Short mmCIF file of C-alpha atoms and ligand atoms in Angstrom, two decimals:
data_model
loop_
_atom_site.label_atom_id
_atom_site.label_comp_id
_atom_site.label_asym_id
_atom_site.label_seq_id
_atom_site.Cartn_x
_atom_site.Cartn_y
_atom_site.Cartn_z
CA UNK A 1 5.31 15.74 -6.85
CA UNK A 2 1.59 16.01 -6.27
CA UNK A 3 0.37 18.16 -3.42
CA UNK A 4 -2.99 17.17 -1.97
CA UNK A 5 -4.84 19.89 -0.12
CA UNK A 6 -8.13 19.26 1.69
CA UNK A 7 -10.43 22.02 2.91
CA UNK A 8 -12.51 21.21 5.97
CA UNK A 9 -14.45 22.95 8.72
CA UNK A 10 -17.88 23.36 10.23
CA UNK A 11 -20.98 23.89 8.08
CA UNK A 12 -21.29 27.28 6.43
CA UNK A 13 -17.87 28.59 7.45
CA UNK A 14 -16.77 29.25 3.88
CA UNK A 15 -15.12 25.99 2.76
CA UNK A 16 -16.56 26.12 -0.74
CA UNK A 17 -15.86 29.84 -1.09
CA UNK A 18 -12.25 29.30 -0.03
CA UNK A 19 -11.83 26.18 -2.21
CA UNK A 20 -13.11 28.08 -5.24
CA UNK A 21 -10.81 31.05 -4.75
CA UNK A 22 -7.88 28.76 -3.97
CA UNK A 23 -8.43 26.89 -7.24
CA UNK A 24 -8.60 30.23 -9.03
CA UNK A 25 -5.34 31.37 -7.43
CA UNK A 26 -3.51 28.07 -8.02
CA UNK A 27 -4.64 28.00 -11.64
CA UNK A 28 -2.21 30.89 -12.19
CA UNK A 29 0.59 28.46 -11.29
CA UNK A 30 -0.64 25.33 -13.07
CA UNK A 31 -3.61 23.97 -14.96
CA UNK A 32 -2.61 20.45 -14.06
CA UNK A 33 -4.94 20.40 -11.08
CA UNK A 34 -7.68 18.01 -9.99
CA UNK A 35 -10.51 19.51 -7.98
CA UNK A 36 -12.55 17.00 -5.99
CA UNK A 37 -15.95 17.85 -4.65
CA UNK A 38 -16.23 15.45 -1.72
CA UNK A 39 -19.29 17.06 -0.15
CA UNK A 40 -22.45 15.12 -1.11
CA UNK A 41 -24.42 18.28 -0.58
CA UNK A 42 -22.10 20.64 -2.31
CA UNK A 43 -22.33 23.43 -4.79
CA UNK A 44 -18.69 23.53 -5.82
CA UNK A 45 -19.42 22.93 -9.52
CA UNK A 46 -21.70 25.98 -9.47
CA UNK A 47 -19.19 28.23 -7.73
CA UNK A 48 -16.54 27.05 -10.19
CA UNK A 49 -18.94 27.59 -13.08
CA UNK A 50 -18.75 24.00 -14.33
CA UNK A 51 -21.59 21.69 -15.27
CA UNK A 52 -21.29 18.15 -14.03
CA UNK A 53 -23.58 15.34 -15.08
CA UNK A 54 -22.33 12.27 -13.31
CA UNK A 55 -20.69 11.59 -9.98
CA UNK A 56 -18.69 8.77 -8.46
CA UNK A 57 -21.86 7.89 -6.52
CA UNK A 58 -23.70 7.41 -9.83
CA UNK A 59 -21.12 5.06 -11.27
CA UNK A 60 -21.03 3.07 -8.05
CA UNK A 61 -24.80 2.57 -8.36
CA UNK A 62 -24.53 1.80 -12.05
CA UNK A 63 -21.97 -0.92 -11.43
CA UNK A 64 -24.07 -2.37 -8.64
CA UNK A 65 -27.05 -2.54 -10.99
CA UNK A 66 -25.05 -4.08 -13.83
CA UNK A 67 -23.76 -6.77 -11.52
CA UNK A 68 -27.23 -7.43 -10.07
CA UNK A 69 -28.66 -7.78 -13.60
CA UNK A 70 -25.66 -9.80 -14.72
CA UNK A 71 -25.09 -7.27 -17.51
CA UNK A 72 -21.46 -6.34 -17.02
CA UNK A 73 -19.93 -6.82 -20.50
CA UNK A 74 -17.98 -10.04 -20.77
CA UNK A 75 -14.24 -9.68 -20.43
CA UNK A 76 -14.43 -6.42 -18.48
CA UNK A 77 -13.47 -6.58 -14.83
CA UNK A 78 -15.28 -4.37 -12.34
CA UNK A 79 -12.06 -2.45 -11.77
CA UNK A 80 -11.66 -1.77 -15.50
CA UNK A 81 -15.25 -0.69 -15.70
CA UNK A 82 -14.79 1.81 -12.86
CA UNK A 83 -11.53 3.14 -14.25
CA UNK A 84 -13.09 3.76 -17.65
CA UNK A 85 -16.11 5.44 -16.13
CA UNK A 86 -14.05 7.72 -13.91
CA UNK A 87 -12.19 9.02 -16.95
CA UNK A 88 -15.57 9.62 -18.56
CA UNK A 89 -17.04 11.64 -15.70
CA UNK A 90 -14.07 13.90 -15.00
CA UNK A 91 -14.88 17.29 -16.43
CA UNK A 92 -11.91 18.98 -18.04
CA UNK A 93 -11.81 22.76 -18.16
CA UNK A 94 -9.03 25.01 -19.38
CA UNK A 95 -7.92 25.69 -15.79
CA UNK A 96 -8.48 22.40 -13.94
CA UNK A 97 -10.21 19.01 -13.96
CA UNK A 98 -13.21 18.38 -11.71
CA UNK A 99 -14.44 15.17 -10.12
CA UNK A 100 -17.61 15.10 -8.04
CA UNK A 101 -17.98 12.32 -5.47
CA UNK A 102 -21.77 12.62 -5.09
CA UNK A 103 -23.70 10.61 -2.59
CA UNK A 104 -21.73 8.34 -0.32
CA UNK A 105 -22.24 4.60 -0.20
CA UNK A 106 -25.65 3.67 1.12
CA UNK A 107 -26.50 0.70 3.26
CA UNK A 108 -25.26 -2.66 2.10
CA UNK A 109 -21.60 -3.19 1.66
CA UNK A 110 -19.82 -2.26 -1.51
CA UNK A 111 -16.59 -2.31 0.40
CA UNK A 112 -14.56 -3.74 -2.43
CA UNK A 113 -16.00 -1.23 -4.88
CA UNK A 114 -15.17 1.59 -2.51
CA UNK A 115 -11.66 0.29 -2.08
CA UNK A 116 -11.14 0.10 -5.85
CA UNK A 117 -12.55 3.57 -6.27
CA UNK A 118 -10.18 4.89 -3.65
CA UNK A 119 -7.24 3.17 -5.30
CA UNK A 120 -8.17 4.50 -8.72
CA UNK A 121 -8.57 8.04 -7.41
CA UNK A 122 -5.31 7.82 -5.44
CA UNK A 123 -3.54 6.69 -8.59
CA UNK A 124 -5.17 9.33 -10.71
CA UNK A 125 -4.17 12.00 -8.20
CA UNK A 126 -0.51 11.22 -8.81
CA UNK A 127 -0.62 12.64 -12.30
CA UNK A 128 -1.58 16.13 -11.11
CA UNK A 129 0.47 18.93 -9.54
CA UNK A 130 -2.32 19.79 -7.13
CA UNK A 131 -5.40 17.99 -5.87
CA UNK A 132 -7.84 20.26 -4.05
CA UNK A 133 -10.60 18.56 -2.05
CA UNK A 134 -13.64 20.43 -0.74
CA UNK A 135 -14.87 18.17 2.06
CA UNK A 136 -18.23 17.94 3.78
CA UNK A 137 -18.85 19.81 7.01
CA UNK A 138 -17.81 18.22 10.26
CA UNK A 139 -15.42 15.50 11.19
CA UNK A 140 -17.13 12.40 9.79
CA UNK A 141 -15.07 12.33 6.65
CA UNK A 142 -12.01 12.06 8.88
CA UNK A 143 -13.36 9.15 10.86
CA UNK A 144 -14.60 7.46 7.67
CA UNK A 145 -11.21 8.16 6.21
CA UNK A 146 -12.49 9.30 2.86
CA UNK A 147 -9.87 11.99 3.06
CA UNK A 148 -6.70 10.00 2.69
CA UNK A 149 -3.17 10.84 1.75
CA UNK A 150 -3.66 14.52 2.38
CA UNK A 151 -0.54 16.69 2.55
CA UNK A 152 -2.15 19.89 3.74
CA UNK A 153 -5.36 20.19 5.69
CA UNK A 154 -6.83 23.68 5.74
CA UNK A 155 -9.58 24.21 8.28
CA UNK A 156 -11.84 27.15 7.51
CA UNK A 157 -13.27 28.66 10.66
CA UNK A 158 -15.50 31.53 11.58
CA UNK A 159 -13.94 34.17 13.79
CA UNK A 160 -15.35 32.83 17.07
CA UNK A 161 -13.38 30.97 19.68
CA UNK A 162 -15.83 28.11 19.35
CA UNK A 163 -15.24 28.01 15.62
CA UNK A 164 -11.52 27.87 16.16
CA UNK A 165 -12.15 25.14 18.73
CA UNK A 166 -13.46 22.96 15.89
CA UNK A 167 -10.18 23.45 14.11
CA UNK A 168 -8.44 22.28 17.24
CA UNK A 169 -10.67 19.18 17.41
CA UNK A 170 -9.96 18.31 13.78
CA UNK A 171 -6.27 18.48 14.58
CA UNK A 172 -6.73 16.24 17.62
CA UNK A 173 -8.93 13.72 15.81
CA UNK A 174 -6.46 13.48 12.96
CA UNK A 175 -3.75 12.65 15.48
CA UNK A 176 -5.90 10.05 17.19
CA UNK A 177 -6.76 8.38 13.89
CA UNK A 178 -3.10 8.52 12.97
CA UNK A 179 -3.88 10.40 9.81
CA UNK A 180 -0.68 12.10 8.92
CA UNK A 181 -0.99 15.52 7.43
CA UNK A 182 2.26 17.22 6.71
CA UNK A 183 0.64 20.51 7.65
CA UNK A 184 -2.57 21.63 9.24
CA UNK A 185 -3.53 25.27 8.83
CA UNK A 186 -6.43 27.43 9.84
CA UNK A 187 -8.03 30.18 7.79
CA UNK A 188 -10.36 32.45 9.74
CA UNK A 189 -13.22 33.78 7.63
CA UNK A 190 -15.44 36.83 8.00
CA UNK A 191 -12.91 38.51 10.24
CA UNK A 192 -13.35 42.22 10.83
CA UNK A 193 -11.37 45.02 12.44
CA UNK A 194 -13.09 44.53 15.77
CA UNK A 195 -12.44 40.82 16.13
CA UNK A 196 -9.16 40.37 14.30
CA UNK A 197 -6.89 40.73 17.35
CA UNK A 198 -9.08 38.34 19.29
CA UNK A 199 -8.93 35.80 16.45
CA UNK A 200 -5.15 35.90 16.57
CA UNK A 201 -5.05 35.62 20.33
CA UNK A 202 -7.47 32.69 20.35
CA UNK A 203 -5.62 30.86 17.60
CA UNK A 204 -2.38 31.27 19.51
CA UNK A 205 -3.92 30.02 22.74
CA UNK A 206 -5.30 27.00 20.92
CA UNK A 207 -1.94 26.30 19.28
CA UNK A 208 -3.32 26.74 15.76
CA UNK A 209 -1.30 27.80 12.77
CA UNK A 210 -3.38 30.68 11.39
CA UNK A 211 -2.34 31.29 7.78
CA UNK A 212 -4.98 33.80 6.78
CA UNK A 213 -7.74 36.11 7.93
CA UNK A 214 -10.39 36.83 5.33
CA UNK A 215 -12.73 39.79 5.63
CA UNK A 216 -16.45 39.68 5.03
CA UNK A 217 -17.03 40.91 1.51
CA UNK A 218 -20.33 42.05 0.08
CA UNK A 219 -19.44 41.09 -3.48
CA UNK A 220 -18.77 37.48 -2.49
CA UNK A 221 -22.11 37.06 -0.82
CA UNK A 222 -23.76 38.75 -3.81
CA UNK A 223 -22.26 36.23 -6.24
CA UNK A 224 -23.71 33.44 -4.15
CA UNK A 225 -27.08 35.14 -3.91
CA UNK A 226 -27.53 35.56 -7.64
CA UNK A 227 -25.84 32.24 -8.45
CA UNK A 228 -22.92 33.72 -10.37
CA UNK A 229 -19.76 31.54 -10.38
CA UNK A 230 -17.42 32.87 -7.72
CA UNK A 231 -14.51 31.64 -9.84
CA UNK A 232 -15.13 34.63 -12.10
CA UNK A 233 -14.76 37.23 -9.34
CA UNK A 234 -12.55 40.21 -10.06
CA UNK A 235 -8.90 39.60 -9.26
CA UNK A 236 -8.81 42.80 -7.26
CA UNK A 237 -11.42 41.49 -4.84
CA UNK A 238 -9.99 41.86 -1.32
CA UNK A 239 -10.79 38.28 -0.29
CA UNK A 240 -9.33 36.86 -3.49
CA UNK A 241 -6.16 38.90 -2.92
CA UNK A 242 -5.75 37.30 0.50
CA UNK A 243 -6.38 33.81 -0.85
CA UNK A 244 -3.77 34.50 -3.52
CA UNK A 245 -1.26 35.27 -0.75
CA UNK A 246 -2.13 32.00 0.98
CA UNK A 247 -1.81 30.08 -2.32
CA UNK A 248 1.74 31.37 -2.74
CA UNK A 249 2.79 29.53 0.38
CA UNK A 250 1.21 26.22 -0.70
N1 ATP B 1 -15.69 36.26 3.26
C1 ATP B 1 -16.98 36.20 2.90
N2 ATP B 1 -17.69 37.34 2.66
C2 ATP B 1 -19.00 37.28 2.34
N3 ATP B 1 -19.70 36.15 2.22
C3 ATP B 1 -19.07 35.00 2.44
C4 ATP B 1 -17.68 34.95 2.80
N4 ATP B 1 -17.33 33.66 2.95
C5 ATP B 1 -18.43 32.91 2.70
N5 ATP B 1 -19.48 33.73 2.41
C6 ATP B 1 -20.85 33.29 2.13
O1 ATP B 1 -21.25 32.46 3.22
C7 ATP B 1 -22.03 31.37 2.76
C8 ATP B 1 -21.38 30.06 3.17
O2 ATP B 1 -20.16 29.90 2.46
P1 ATP B 1 -19.75 28.50 1.83
O3 ATP B 1 -20.84 27.93 1.03
O4 ATP B 1 -18.43 28.69 1.18
O5 ATP B 1 -19.59 27.67 3.17
P2 ATP B 1 -19.34 26.11 3.35
O6 ATP B 1 -18.48 25.95 4.54
O7 ATP B 1 -18.88 25.52 2.08
O8 ATP B 1 -20.82 25.61 3.65
P3 ATP B 1 -21.35 24.08 3.68
O9 ATP B 1 -20.93 23.53 4.99
O10 ATP B 1 -22.82 24.24 3.55
O11 ATP B 1 -20.72 23.37 2.52
C9 ATP B 1 -22.15 31.54 1.25
O12 ATP B 1 -23.34 32.21 0.98
C10 ATP B 1 -20.96 32.42 0.91
O13 ATP B 1 -21.18 33.20 -0.25
MG1 MG B 2 -19.57 23.88 0.94
#
């Protein structure tokens, strides 16, 4: 059975950091994992240390152009074309496969193309043990429903009550949109000794299921600063250790 885990939260809370360390931790269990970068503005390939040339957004544009120029090879349906291209752009590494969504659909309707893409990706997902999706900041992806069929939603929050409030809103919006997650969890990031009790109290008051508190860690911010892939961080790193604990329960 495939388990689909999406990481969401406000901008800059640590979604990409958490996604990267989660992929690292889960890669100890299985290499049959698809990582999806669903943030058009993301740096997940960099933090994972993978080079990606083409995105789903690129092949959507390519298809549009081929159709406009009437250059789609004879005998190939648009669906077949997309399927073939998706296999081409997935980057396979020894620990996981990576698919980057790239820019979202622009103006003008490629509704059918988007529906086919979604179907192809949904189908593809079924062949993996885990699918990990790093989503864009905010709640739009929920209302646009690009995050479908998710089993576990993990909201990364800063330690503030307002930050945790966003997690609460994501939970509420998901209910309103009738998006069924089997589980919704919160991970509080950059928690320190002074605020950790407060974080717990706030999460409890808001009815949130807090599955982890990650400390601020100098080494993590250094990796980002010098552009070193966070995936390669030492396994004794305190934040990684905590993410490893979380991964065990997923
Ligand atoms: N626990 C931590 N300790 C130190 N630095 C951290 C920690 N978590 C995240 N950071 C740093 O905070 C910054 C934001 O983290 P990250 O890019 O993961 O956030 P994000 O939620 O993905 O942001 P965006 O919304 O822009 O995609 C990065 O520079 C990252 O290295
Ligand atoms: Mg990010």
